[in-house]
Amino acid sequence: MTAEQRRNLHAFRDYVRKILDPTYILSYMTPWFRDDVVQHIQAEKNNRGPMEAASLFLQLLLELQEEGWFRGFLDALHQAGYSGLYEAIESWDFQKIEKLEEYRLLLKRLQPEFKTTINPEDILPEISGCLINQECEEIIQISSNKGLMAGAEKMVECLLRSDKENWPKTLKLALEKEESKFSELWMVEKGAENVQMKDLEDDEMKTLDVQIVYKEEPENQNLSQNSCPSSEVPPTFSPLKPRNYQLELALPAQEGKNTIICAPTGCGKTFVSLLICEHHLKKFPQGRKGKVVLFAVQLPLYEQQKSVFSEYFERFGYKVSGISGVTADNVSVEQIVENNDIIILTPQILVNSLKNGTIPSLSIFTLMIFDECHNTNKHHPYNMIMFNYLDQKLGGSSDSLPQVIGLTASVGVGDAKNTAEATEYICRLCASLDTSVVTTVRDNLEELEEVVYKPRKFFRKVESRTTNKFKCIISQLMAETEALAKSIFEELGTVTLENLSQIQNRNFGTQKYEQWIIAVQKACMVFQMPDKDEESRICKALFLYTSHLRKYNDALIISEDARMKDALNYLKNFFRNVRAAGFDAIEQDLTQRFEEKLLELEGISMDPSNENPKLKDLCFILQEEYHLNPETRTILFVKTRALVDALKNWIEENPKLSFLKPGILTGRGRTNQTMGMTLPAQKCALDAFRTNRDSKILIATSVADEGIDIAQCNLVILYEYVGNVIRMIQTRGRGRARGSKCFLLTSNADVIEKEKMNICKEKMMNDSISSLQRWNEAVFKEKIRQIQIQEKLIRDNQGKVKPVVDKKNKKLLCRKCKTFACHTADIRVVEECHFTVVGDAFRECFVTKLHPRPKNFGSFEKKAKIFCARKDCLHDWGIHVRYKTFEIPVIKIESFVVEDVATGAQTLYAKWKDFNFEKIPFDAAEMSTCSGPQFAGNGWP
C-alpha cells in the first residue's frame, strides 16, 4: 500500500463509517487480524453500534504494516457484497455514494411512518439486491422474533447503510408493487407521482357513480372500416374510413349544433370526436382559424386523448398540446392556448385560468369537447366551466361562444323513478351543456351491433354459511370491547355510548356498524369535561376501543365474502403491529382477550366444513368457463381492497385455480384505512395483464371512474358487487367478444334486485332519449332556455346571500389530542384561500418534517409538513411554505376543533368556507415583526 492510498483512505473514512458494518467482512480479513482483535471489533458493534465499530476497524486497518492488506480489504468488500464501496475506494470517486445522502436524510425523517406502514417480509425479496446477505437474514429473523415493526426498523437501518446507487429507485418500485401507502411519501425523482394538486391542501375525495370500462385499445385505433391491428401499423398514413354509424353520430355536430353524443363504450366515440374536430377546423375561411379544447376528467384519459389527437392532427400541420395538473406548474397556460390549434386539458386547469384571468373568456375557443360529459353537474369542474359559458350567454354578451360537444356512454337518470322524471333529468344535463340535440345511433343499429356486443348476463344466488362459529367468537369479542367502552361512560353518568350516534339497529359485520364507529369517534373529538386530562384520557380510550371494533368489523366482512383464514390473518397482522409498537394497558388487555380465543379461531378457520359457499360457486364458474375456453380472460370485481388480497391468496392456494396466476388492480383514491394504488403501479398491473398470457384473471375494485382501460376480457364476474353501472361491458375485436359473459354472484337477494333495477333504469334512459329526439327542436330549445334562466337565478341569489361573520375570538385545538394551537385572532388569509398563523407562540405548537412532494404553486414553495408538537399525538396540521420572502405555516381546518372562548362550545368544520369567522388578510408589514425568512417550527422528533 502506498502512502497516497493510506492518506486517501483516511480522508474518505467518514464515507466508509456510514456504510460499512465491519463484522460482515471480518471473516475475509483473518490473515491480518488476530482473534482477539476480531472479538474487540465485534464487541464494539454490540455495545456502541456499527458506525463506532467501523471507526475502530479503520483505525486498526490503517495501523497495519503487513504487505497486501489493502488489496485484501478491497477483496473482502467485494466478497461481502459492498460493491458500491468497493468501486468508490478502488477509483477514489465517492460521487455516487454522495448522491445517496439526500435519500438517507429523507428516510431518516420518514422512519416513524416506515415502521408503522411497511411489512418488511413483503418487500424484502424485491430490495434484497441492495442489501448484504447477512442483513437480509437479520431482517427476517427480527421480524419473526420481535414483530414486523422491529423488522421494518432493522430494514431502515440497513438501507441507510446501503452503498447501492439504485436502492432508492428499487425501494420505490417495491413499494408500488405492494401498493404501500408509504410509496406516496418516498419520492425518488421530481414528478414521480402523477398527482393533480388544485391547491396547497389535500383534495377532497368525492364519491361518484360506479363506471366500469373494458377496452382493448384507444377507441380510434380499431373501429374504422380500414383499421389494422396495432402490430400491423402501415408505414405511411392513410385517412381512416369512418363507419356509417359514426358518420350518423357526428352529423349534427358537423352541422354546427351543440350536441350530446350518447353511444355505447367501444363504438369509437373518440374517432367520432376526431371527425367533428377535423370538420370544424377545415370550415374556417382563409385568414381565420378555429381553436379546439378537449377536456378529459382523469389523467389516464388525458394522456390517451392527447396521444390520439397529436398523432392524428399533427400529420395535417395542426399544432396540438395539452396541460394537466402534473404539467401546469411548468408551462404557461396562456401561451399553450395561444400557440396551438387543439388543446387537451384536465378541466380544473381551465377553471383556475378563468378565475385568475389567465384565460379572459371562453370566446377564445371555437369548439369545446367534454369527454364523459355526464359529469356536468353540481360542483364538478365541467359545470364550473359551463357556468361561465351560461353567464356570458344569458348576460347578453356580444362575444361569440364556442360550439359545445359532449361525449358519453350514458347520460344517466339520477334518482328518477319514471320516464317523466328521467326526461327532466336529461333535459337538465342538456341545459348545463347548452345542447338541444342528443344523438344516438338509430339508422345504423345493425352495423353498431356487429361492432359492440352485449354480454350475456347471469345472476347466481348463493346461500350463506348455515353456521358460523367464527362470527360468533368475533362478535363476542366485539361485545366485550363495547362493554369496556360503555364502562367509561358509566363512570361519568352524564352520557352513554348509545347516544353518541343517531345510528340505530347496527349489526356486527356491516357497513352500518362501521358508520356508527366513525360517528362515535367524531363525537369524541368534541367531548368536553372540566378536567382536561380526564377528557384526554377518555377520548384516547374510546379511540382505541373503536379502532379495535373497526378491525373486528372488517374481519367479519372479509369472512363473509372470503375465507375465515383470510379474516383471521387480517386480525393477526393488526395485533402483531400493535404489540410491536409498545402498547399501553388498554391495548394489552384487548390483545390478551384476542389471544385467548386465537387457538379456537385457528381451528375453526382450518376446518374444511367451514368453507364459504360463495367461494365454492366462484370456483365452479371459473373451472367451467376455462374448461369451455382455455383462452378466457377474466376480470373479477370486488367491493374492497382487503377482499382483493383475500381472493388473490385463495386463488393462488387453490390447486384447482392456481393456474390462473391472478393480478390485482385497485383505485388510486386514498381512504382513512388504506392507500390507493399509484398510477405507475396501476399501469404496471395493466401492462402485465395485457402482455403476460399466463396471467388469466385480474381482481379489481371499481377503478373505471379513474379512466383506466381494462384489456381483453371476455368473462366478467361481479362478486357481491353492484353499483349504479353506467357502462357494463366493452370487449373489442372479433370472435371472442361475441361470446362474452357477465356473472353477478351474491348471497343477498337485494343485490340482484338492485342490479335488475339498474337494467330497468337503462331502459328508462333509452326511452327518455327517444322521446326527446321526437320533440320539436324549437320546443326543446325553449325548455333548455327556461331551465338555464331558473338555474342562473338560483346561482345569482346564492351568491348574494352572505353568511353572518362571527367576530368573537375562538380557539383552535388539535382534533386528536385537544392541545391548544392558536386563536382565530392570530389567523391570516393568504391570497384568499390559504390560512396561516402569525406570532411566535404558534411556532412552539408544531414540529416539521420535510414534505415528500415539495413543489411550487405560484408565490408558494411547499417545503415541509407540520404536526402537533405533542410526542404522543403528532397529528397532521398542514404544511410549511415559503411565501415570497416569508416562511409560514399553512393550516387545515379539518385538523382542528374550534372552541368558543366564551361558552366553551366545540365545533368541527370540514372546510374553511364553512367556518364564518372574521378573516383578516395577510399583511407583509405585520409579518416583519414576528417572522423572518428563517425556517420556523421545531424539527421532527
Coordinates of C-alpha atoms in Angstrom, one line a residue, residues 428-877:
R428 CA -81.2 19.5 -17.1
L429 CA -78.0 17.9 -18.3
C430 CA -78.6 19.3 -21.8
A431 CA -79.3 22.7 -20.2
S432 CA -76.0 22.5 -18.3
L433 CA -74.1 21.8 -21.6
D434 CA -76.3 24.2 -23.6
T435 CA -77.2 21.4 -26.0
S436 CA -80.5 20.9 -27.8
V437 CA -79.6 17.7 -29.6
V438 CA -79.0 14.2 -28.1
T439 CA -77.5 12.0 -30.8
T440 CA -77.7 8.2 -30.7
V441 CA -77.4 5.5 -33.4
R442 CA -80.8 4.9 -34.9
D443 CA -80.4 4.4 -38.6
N444 CA -77.4 2.1 -38.5
L445 CA -78.1 -0.1 -35.4
E446 CA -77.3 -3.4 -37.2
E447 CA -73.8 -2.1 -38.0
L448 CA -73.3 -0.9 -34.4
E449 CA -74.4 -4.3 -33.0
E450 CA -71.8 -6.0 -35.3
V451 CA -69.1 -4.0 -33.5
V452 CA -70.3 -3.8 -30.0
Y453 CA -71.7 -7.0 -28.5
K454 CA -73.7 -7.1 -25.2
P455 CA -72.5 -9.8 -22.9
R456 CA -74.9 -12.4 -21.7
K457 CA -75.7 -11.7 -18.0
F458 CA -76.2 -14.4 -15.4
F459 CA -77.5 -14.0 -11.8
R460 CA -76.2 -16.5 -9.2
K461 CA -77.9 -16.5 -5.8
V462 CA -75.7 -18.5 -3.3
E463 CA -76.7 -19.4 0.3
S464 CA -74.5 -18.2 3.1
R465 CA -72.9 -20.4 5.7
T466 CA -75.6 -22.2 7.8
T467 CA -73.5 -21.9 11.0
N468 CA -70.6 -19.5 11.6
K469 CA -68.6 -20.1 14.8
F470 CA -66.0 -17.7 13.6
K471 CA -68.6 -14.9 13.6
C472 CA -69.9 -15.9 17.0
I473 CA -66.4 -15.6 18.6
I474 CA -65.6 -12.3 16.9
S475 CA -69.0 -10.9 17.8
Q476 CA -68.4 -11.9 21.5
L477 CA -65.0 -10.0 21.4
M478 CA -66.8 -7.0 19.9
A479 CA -69.5 -7.2 22.6
E480 CA -66.8 -7.3 25.3
T481 CA -65.0 -4.3 23.7
E482 CA -68.2 -2.3 23.5
A483 CA -68.9 -3.1 27.2
L484 CA -65.4 -1.7 28.1
A485 CA -66.2 1.5 26.2
K486 CA -69.6 1.7 27.9
S487 CA -68.0 1.3 31.4
I488 CA -66.1 4.5 30.8
F489 CA -69.4 6.4 30.4
E490 CA -70.9 4.7 33.4
E491 CA -68.1 6.4 35.5
L492 CA -69.3 9.7 34.2
G493 CA -73.0 9.2 34.4
T494 CA -73.8 12.0 32.0
V495 CA -73.6 10.5 28.6
T496 CA -73.9 6.9 27.1
L497 CA -72.1 5.2 24.3
E498 CA -75.5 4.7 22.6
N499 CA -76.5 8.4 22.4
L500 CA -73.2 9.5 20.8
S501 CA -74.6 8.5 17.5
Q502 CA -78.1 8.5 15.9
I503 CA -77.4 5.3 14.0
Q504 CA -79.6 2.5 15.4
N505 CA -80.1 -1.2 14.8
R506 CA -76.4 -1.7 13.9
N507 CA -75.2 -5.3 13.4
F508 CA -71.7 -6.6 13.7
G509 CA -70.0 -7.2 10.3
T510 CA -71.9 -4.5 8.4
Q511 CA -71.2 -1.1 6.8
K512 CA -73.7 0.4 9.1
Y513 CA -71.7 -0.7 12.1
E514 CA -68.6 1.0 10.6
Q515 CA -70.6 4.2 10.1
W516 CA -71.5 4.0 13.8
I517 CA -67.9 3.7 14.8
I518 CA -66.9 6.7 12.7
A519 CA -69.7 8.7 14.2
V520 CA -68.7 7.8 17.7
Q521 CA -65.0 8.9 17.0
K522 CA -66.2 12.2 15.7
A523 CA -68.4 12.7 18.8
C524 CA -65.4 12.1 21.0
M525 CA -63.4 14.8 19.2
V526 CA -65.8 17.4 20.7
F527 CA -66.4 15.6 24.0
Q528 CA -65.7 18.0 26.9
M529 CA -65.1 17.8 30.6
P530 CA -63.9 20.3 33.2
D531 CA -60.8 18.2 33.9
K532 CA -59.0 18.3 30.6
D533 CA -56.6 15.5 31.5
E534 CA -59.6 13.3 32.2
E535 CA -61.1 14.4 28.9
S536 CA -58.0 13.4 27.1
R537 CA -57.9 10.0 28.8
I538 CA -61.5 9.2 27.9
C539 CA -61.1 10.3 24.3
K540 CA -58.0 8.3 23.8
A541 CA -59.5 5.2 25.4
L542 CA -62.6 5.5 23.2
F543 CA -60.4 5.9 20.1
L544 CA -58.6 2.7 21.0
Y545 CA -61.8 0.7 21.6
T546 CA -63.5 1.9 18.5
S547 CA -60.3 1.3 16.4
H548 CA -60.3 -2.3 17.6
L549 CA -64.0 -2.6 16.9
R550 CA -63.5 -1.3 13.4
K551 CA -60.8 -4.0 12.7
Y552 CA -63.1 -6.7 14.1
N553 CA -65.9 -5.4 11.9
D554 CA -63.5 -5.5 8.9
A555 CA -62.6 -9.1 9.6
L556 CA -66.3 -10.2 9.7
I557 CA -66.9 -8.5 6.4
I558 CA -63.9 -10.4 4.9
S559 CA -65.0 -13.7 6.3
E560 CA -68.5 -13.2 4.9
D561 CA -67.1 -13.0 1.3
A562 CA -63.8 -14.9 1.6
R563 CA -62.2 -17.5 3.9
M564 CA -62.2 -17.3 7.7
K565 CA -58.4 -17.8 7.3
D566 CA -58.1 -14.6 5.4
A567 CA -60.1 -12.7 8.1
L568 CA -58.0 -14.2 10.9
N569 CA -54.8 -13.3 9.2
Y570 CA -56.1 -9.7 8.9
L571 CA -56.6 -9.6 12.6
K572 CA -53.3 -11.4 13.5
N573 CA -51.4 -8.8 11.4
F574 CA -53.2 -6.0 13.2
F575 CA -52.4 -7.3 16.7
R576 CA -48.8 -8.1 15.7
N577 CA -48.3 -4.5 14.7
V578 CA -50.0 -3.3 17.9
R579 CA -47.7 -5.4 20.1
A580 CA -44.5 -4.4 18.2
A581 CA -45.3 -0.7 18.8
G582 CA -45.2 -0.9 22.6
F583 CA -48.9 -0.8 23.6
D584 CA -50.4 0.7 26.7
A585 CA -52.6 -1.0 29.3
I586 CA -55.8 -0.8 27.2
E587 CA -54.1 -2.3 24.2
Q588 CA -52.5 -5.1 26.3
D589 CA -55.9 -6.0 27.7
L590 CA -57.6 -6.1 24.3
T591 CA -54.7 -8.1 22.8
Q592 CA -54.9 -10.6 25.6
R593 CA -58.6 -11.1 25.1
F594 CA -58.0 -11.8 21.4
E595 CA -55.1 -14.2 22.1
E596 CA -57.2 -16.2 24.5
K597 CA -59.5 -17.0 21.5
L598 CA -56.8 -17.4 18.9
L599 CA -56.3 -21.2 19.1
E600 CA -60.0 -21.8 18.8
L601 CA -60.3 -19.3 15.9
E602 CA -57.4 -21.0 14.1
G603 CA -59.0 -24.4 14.4
I604 CA -62.3 -23.1 13.0
S605 CA -60.6 -21.3 10.1
M606 CA -58.8 -24.5 9.1
D607 CA -61.9 -26.8 9.3
P608 CA -62.9 -27.7 5.7
S609 CA -66.6 -27.8 6.7
N610 CA -66.5 -24.1 7.2
E611 CA -65.7 -23.3 3.6
N612 CA -67.5 -20.3 2.2
P613 CA -70.3 -21.5 -0.2
K614 CA -69.8 -18.4 -2.3
L615 CA -66.2 -19.4 -3.0
K616 CA -67.3 -22.9 -3.9
D617 CA -69.7 -21.4 -6.6
L618 CA -67.0 -18.9 -7.8
C619 CA -64.6 -21.9 -8.2
F620 CA -67.2 -23.8 -10.1
I621 CA -67.9 -20.8 -12.5
L622 CA -64.1 -20.4 -13.2
Q623 CA -63.5 -24.1 -13.7
E624 CA -66.5 -24.4 -16.1
E625 CA -65.6 -21.3 -18.2
Y626 CA -61.9 -22.2 -18.5
H627 CA -62.9 -25.8 -19.5
L628 CA -65.1 -24.4 -22.3
N629 CA -62.5 -21.9 -23.4
P630 CA -58.9 -22.2 -22.0
E631 CA -58.1 -18.8 -23.5
T632 CA -60.7 -17.0 -21.4
R633 CA -59.6 -13.7 -19.9
T634 CA -61.4 -12.7 -16.7
I635 CA -61.9 -9.6 -14.6
L636 CA -63.3 -10.2 -11.1
F637 CA -64.8 -7.2 -9.4
V638 CA -65.0 -7.0 -5.6
K639 CA -66.0 -4.3 -3.1
T640 CA -62.9 -3.7 -1.0
R641 CA -59.1 -3.7 -1.3
A642 CA -58.9 -6.2 1.6
L643 CA -61.1 -8.6 -0.4
V644 CA -58.8 -8.2 -3.4
D645 CA -55.9 -9.5 -1.4
A646 CA -58.0 -12.3 0.2
L647 CA -59.3 -13.6 -3.1
K648 CA -55.8 -13.4 -4.7
N649 CA -54.5 -15.6 -1.9
W650 CA -57.4 -18.0 -2.2
I651 CA -56.8 -18.5 -6.0
E652 CA -53.1 -18.9 -5.5
E653 CA -53.6 -21.5 -2.8
N654 CA -56.4 -23.4 -4.5
P655 CA -54.9 -26.2 -6.6
K656 CA -57.9 -26.1 -9.0
L657 CA -57.4 -22.4 -9.8
S658 CA -53.7 -21.6 -9.2
F659 CA -53.1 -21.9 -13.0
L660 CA -54.9 -18.5 -13.3
K661 CA -52.0 -16.6 -11.8
P662 CA -54.1 -13.6 -10.6
G663 CA -53.1 -10.0 -10.9
I664 CA -54.6 -7.2 -8.8
L665 CA -55.8 -3.7 -9.6
T666 CA -57.2 -1.1 -7.1
G667 CA -58.1 2.5 -7.3
R668 CA -55.8 5.5 -6.7
G669 CA -58.1 7.1 -4.1
R670 CA -56.9 7.3 -0.5
T671 CA -59.1 6.3 2.4
N672 CA -58.7 6.6 6.1
Q673 CA -57.6 2.9 6.3
T674 CA -55.7 2.3 3.1
M675 CA -53.7 4.0 0.4
G676 CA -54.6 3.6 -3.2
M677 CA -52.5 2.1 -6.0
T678 CA -50.3 4.7 -7.6
L679 CA -50.7 5.5 -11.3
P680 CA -47.4 3.8 -12.2
A681 CA -48.4 0.7 -10.2
Q682 CA -51.8 0.6 -12.0
K683 CA -50.1 0.9 -15.4
C684 CA -47.7 -1.9 -14.4
A685 CA -50.6 -4.2 -13.4
L686 CA -52.5 -3.5 -16.6
D687 CA -49.4 -3.9 -18.8
A688 CA -48.7 -7.2 -17.1
F689 CA -52.2 -8.5 -17.6
R690 CA -52.1 -7.3 -21.2
T691 CA -48.8 -8.9 -22.1
N692 CA -48.4 -11.9 -19.8
R693 CA -50.6 -14.6 -21.2
D694 CA -50.0 -16.7 -18.1
S695 CA -52.0 -14.3 -16.0
K696 CA -55.6 -15.1 -16.9
I697 CA -57.5 -13.2 -14.2
L698 CA -57.4 -9.6 -12.8
I699 CA -59.0 -9.0 -9.4
A700 CA -60.1 -5.4 -9.1
T701 CA -62.1 -2.9 -7.1
S702 CA -64.0 -0.2 -9.0
V703 CA -61.4 1.7 -11.0
A704 CA -63.3 2.8 -14.1
D705 CA -64.2 6.2 -12.6
E706 CA -60.4 6.9 -12.8
G707 CA -60.3 6.3 -16.6
I708 CA -58.4 3.1 -16.6
D709 CA -58.7 0.8 -19.6
I710 CA -59.1 -2.9 -19.0
A711 CA -57.8 -5.1 -21.8
Q712 CA -59.1 -8.3 -23.5
C713 CA -61.8 -9.6 -21.1
N714 CA -64.5 -11.9 -22.2
L715 CA -65.6 -13.0 -18.7
V716 CA -66.7 -10.6 -16.0
I717 CA -67.6 -11.6 -12.5
L718 CA -69.3 -9.2 -10.1
Y719 CA -68.6 -10.8 -6.7
E720 CA -71.0 -9.3 -4.2
Y721 CA -70.6 -6.2 -6.3
V722 CA -73.2 -3.9 -7.7
G723 CA -73.4 -0.1 -8.3
N724 CA -75.1 2.4 -10.5
V725 CA -73.4 0.9 -13.5
I726 CA -73.3 3.3 -16.4
R727 CA -71.0 1.2 -18.6
M728 CA -71.3 -2.5 -18.4
I729 CA -69.1 -4.3 -20.9
Q730 CA -66.7 -3.2 -23.6
T731 CA -64.9 -6.0 -25.4
R732 CA -63.4 -5.3 -28.7
G733 CA -62.2 -7.3 -31.7
R734 CA -63.9 -10.2 -33.5
G735 CA -64.9 -13.7 -32.4
R736 CA -64.0 -13.6 -28.7
A737 CA -66.3 -10.6 -27.9
R738 CA -69.3 -12.4 -29.3
G739 CA -69.2 -15.0 -26.5
S740 CA -68.7 -12.6 -23.6
K741 CA -70.4 -13.4 -20.3
C742 CA -71.1 -11.4 -17.1
F743 CA -71.9 -13.2 -13.8
L744 CA -73.3 -11.5 -10.7
L745 CA -72.6 -13.7 -7.7
T746 CA -74.2 -12.9 -4.4
S747 CA -75.8 -14.3 -1.3
N748 CA -78.0 -11.3 -0.9
A749 CA -81.3 -11.2 -2.9
D750 CA -81.3 -7.4 -2.6
V751 CA -78.1 -7.1 -4.6
I752 CA -79.8 -9.0 -7.5
E753 CA -82.8 -6.8 -7.3
K754 CA -80.7 -3.6 -7.4
E755 CA -78.9 -4.9 -10.5
K756 CA -82.2 -5.6 -12.1
M757 CA -83.3 -2.1 -11.2
N758 CA -80.2 -0.7 -13.0
I759 CA -81.3 -2.6 -16.1
C760 CA -84.8 -1.0 -15.8
K761 CA -83.2 2.4 -15.4
E762 CA -81.1 1.8 -18.5
K763 CA -84.3 1.1 -20.5
M764 CA -85.9 4.2 -18.9
M765 CA -83.0 6.3 -20.0
N766 CA -83.2 5.0 -23.6
D767 CA -86.9 5.6 -23.7
S768 CA -86.5 9.1 -22.4
I769 CA -83.8 9.9 -25.0
S770 CA -86.1 8.5 -27.8
S771 CA -88.9 10.7 -26.5
L772 CA -86.7 13.8 -26.5
Q773 CA -85.5 13.1 -30.0
R774 CA -89.1 13.3 -31.2
W775 CA -89.6 16.8 -29.7
N776 CA -89.8 19.8 -31.9
E777 CA -86.3 21.4 -31.9
A778 CA -87.7 24.8 -31.1
V779 CA -89.7 23.5 -28.2
F780 CA -86.6 21.6 -26.9
K781 CA -84.5 24.8 -27.1
E782 CA -87.1 26.8 -25.2
K783 CA -87.3 24.1 -22.5
I784 CA -83.5 24.3 -22.2
R785 CA -83.5 28.1 -22.1
Q786 CA -86.1 28.2 -19.2
I787 CA -84.0 25.7 -17.2
Q788 CA -80.9 27.8 -17.7
I789 CA -82.7 31.0 -16.6
Q790 CA -84.0 29.3 -13.5
E791 CA -80.6 27.8 -12.6
K792 CA -78.8 31.2 -13.1
L793 CA -81.4 32.9 -10.9
I794 CA -80.7 30.4 -8.2
R795 CA -76.9 30.8 -8.6
D796 CA -77.1 34.6 -8.5
N797 CA -79.3 34.5 -5.4
Q798 CA -76.9 32.1 -3.6
G799 CA -74.1 34.4 -4.4
K800 CA -75.9 37.4 -2.8
V801 CA -76.6 35.6 0.5
K802 CA -73.6 36.1 2.6
P803 CA -73.3 34.4 6.0
V804 CA -73.1 36.5 9.1
V805 CA -69.5 36.8 10.2
D806 CA -68.8 35.7 13.8
K807 CA -66.3 38.3 15.2
K808 CA -65.9 36.5 18.5
N809 CA -62.4 35.1 19.2
K810 CA -62.2 31.3 19.0
K811 CA -59.6 28.7 20.0
L812 CA -58.3 26.1 17.6
L813 CA -57.5 22.8 19.4
C814 CA -55.8 19.8 17.9
R815 CA -58.5 17.5 16.8
K816 CA -56.7 14.4 18.1
C817 CA -55.3 15.4 21.5
K818 CA -57.2 18.7 22.2
T819 CA -53.9 20.6 22.7
F820 CA -54.3 24.4 22.2
A821 CA -52.9 25.6 18.9
C822 CA -53.9 29.2 18.3
H823 CA -56.7 31.8 18.4
T824 CA -58.7 32.9 15.4
A825 CA -57.4 36.4 16.0
D826 CA -53.9 35.1 15.0
I827 CA -55.1 33.6 11.7
R828 CA -54.5 35.4 8.4
V829 CA -55.8 34.7 5.0
V830 CA -53.2 34.5 2.2
E831 CA -54.3 35.0 -1.4
E832 CA -58.0 34.5 -0.5
C833 CA -57.9 30.7 0.2
H834 CA -54.9 29.8 2.4
F835 CA -54.7 30.3 6.1
T836 CA -51.6 30.9 8.2
V837 CA -51.0 31.8 11.9
V838 CA -48.9 34.8 13.0
G839 CA -47.0 35.2 16.2
D840 CA -44.1 33.4 17.8
A841 CA -46.3 31.3 20.2
F842 CA -47.7 29.1 17.4
R843 CA -44.2 28.1 16.3
E844 CA -43.8 26.2 19.6
C845 CA -47.0 24.3 19.0
F846 CA -45.9 22.3 15.9
V847 CA -43.0 20.2 14.6
T848 CA -42.0 19.8 11.0
K849 CA -40.6 17.2 8.6
L850 CA -39.6 17.7 5.0
H851 CA -42.5 17.4 2.6
P852 CA -42.4 14.2 0.5
R853 CA -43.6 16.2 -2.6
P854 CA -42.0 19.7 -2.4
K855 CA -43.5 21.9 -5.1
N856 CA -44.0 25.5 -6.2
F857 CA -47.5 26.9 -6.5
G858 CA -47.5 30.5 -7.8
S859 CA -45.9 32.5 -5.0
F860 CA -45.7 29.5 -2.7
E861 CA -42.9 27.0 -2.3
K862 CA -44.2 23.9 -0.4
K863 CA -41.3 22.7 1.8
A864 CA -42.5 20.7 4.9
K865 CA -45.4 19.1 6.7
I866 CA -46.4 20.4 10.1
F867 CA -47.6 18.2 13.0
C868 CA -48.9 18.7 16.6
A869 CA -45.8 19.0 18.8
R870 CA -47.1 16.6 21.4
K871 CA -44.9 13.4 21.1
D872 CA -47.9 11.1 21.8
C873 CA -50.0 12.9 19.1
L874 CA -48.1 14.2 16.1
H875 CA -51.4 14.9 14.3
D876 CA -51.1 16.3 10.8
W877 CA -51.9 20.1 10.9

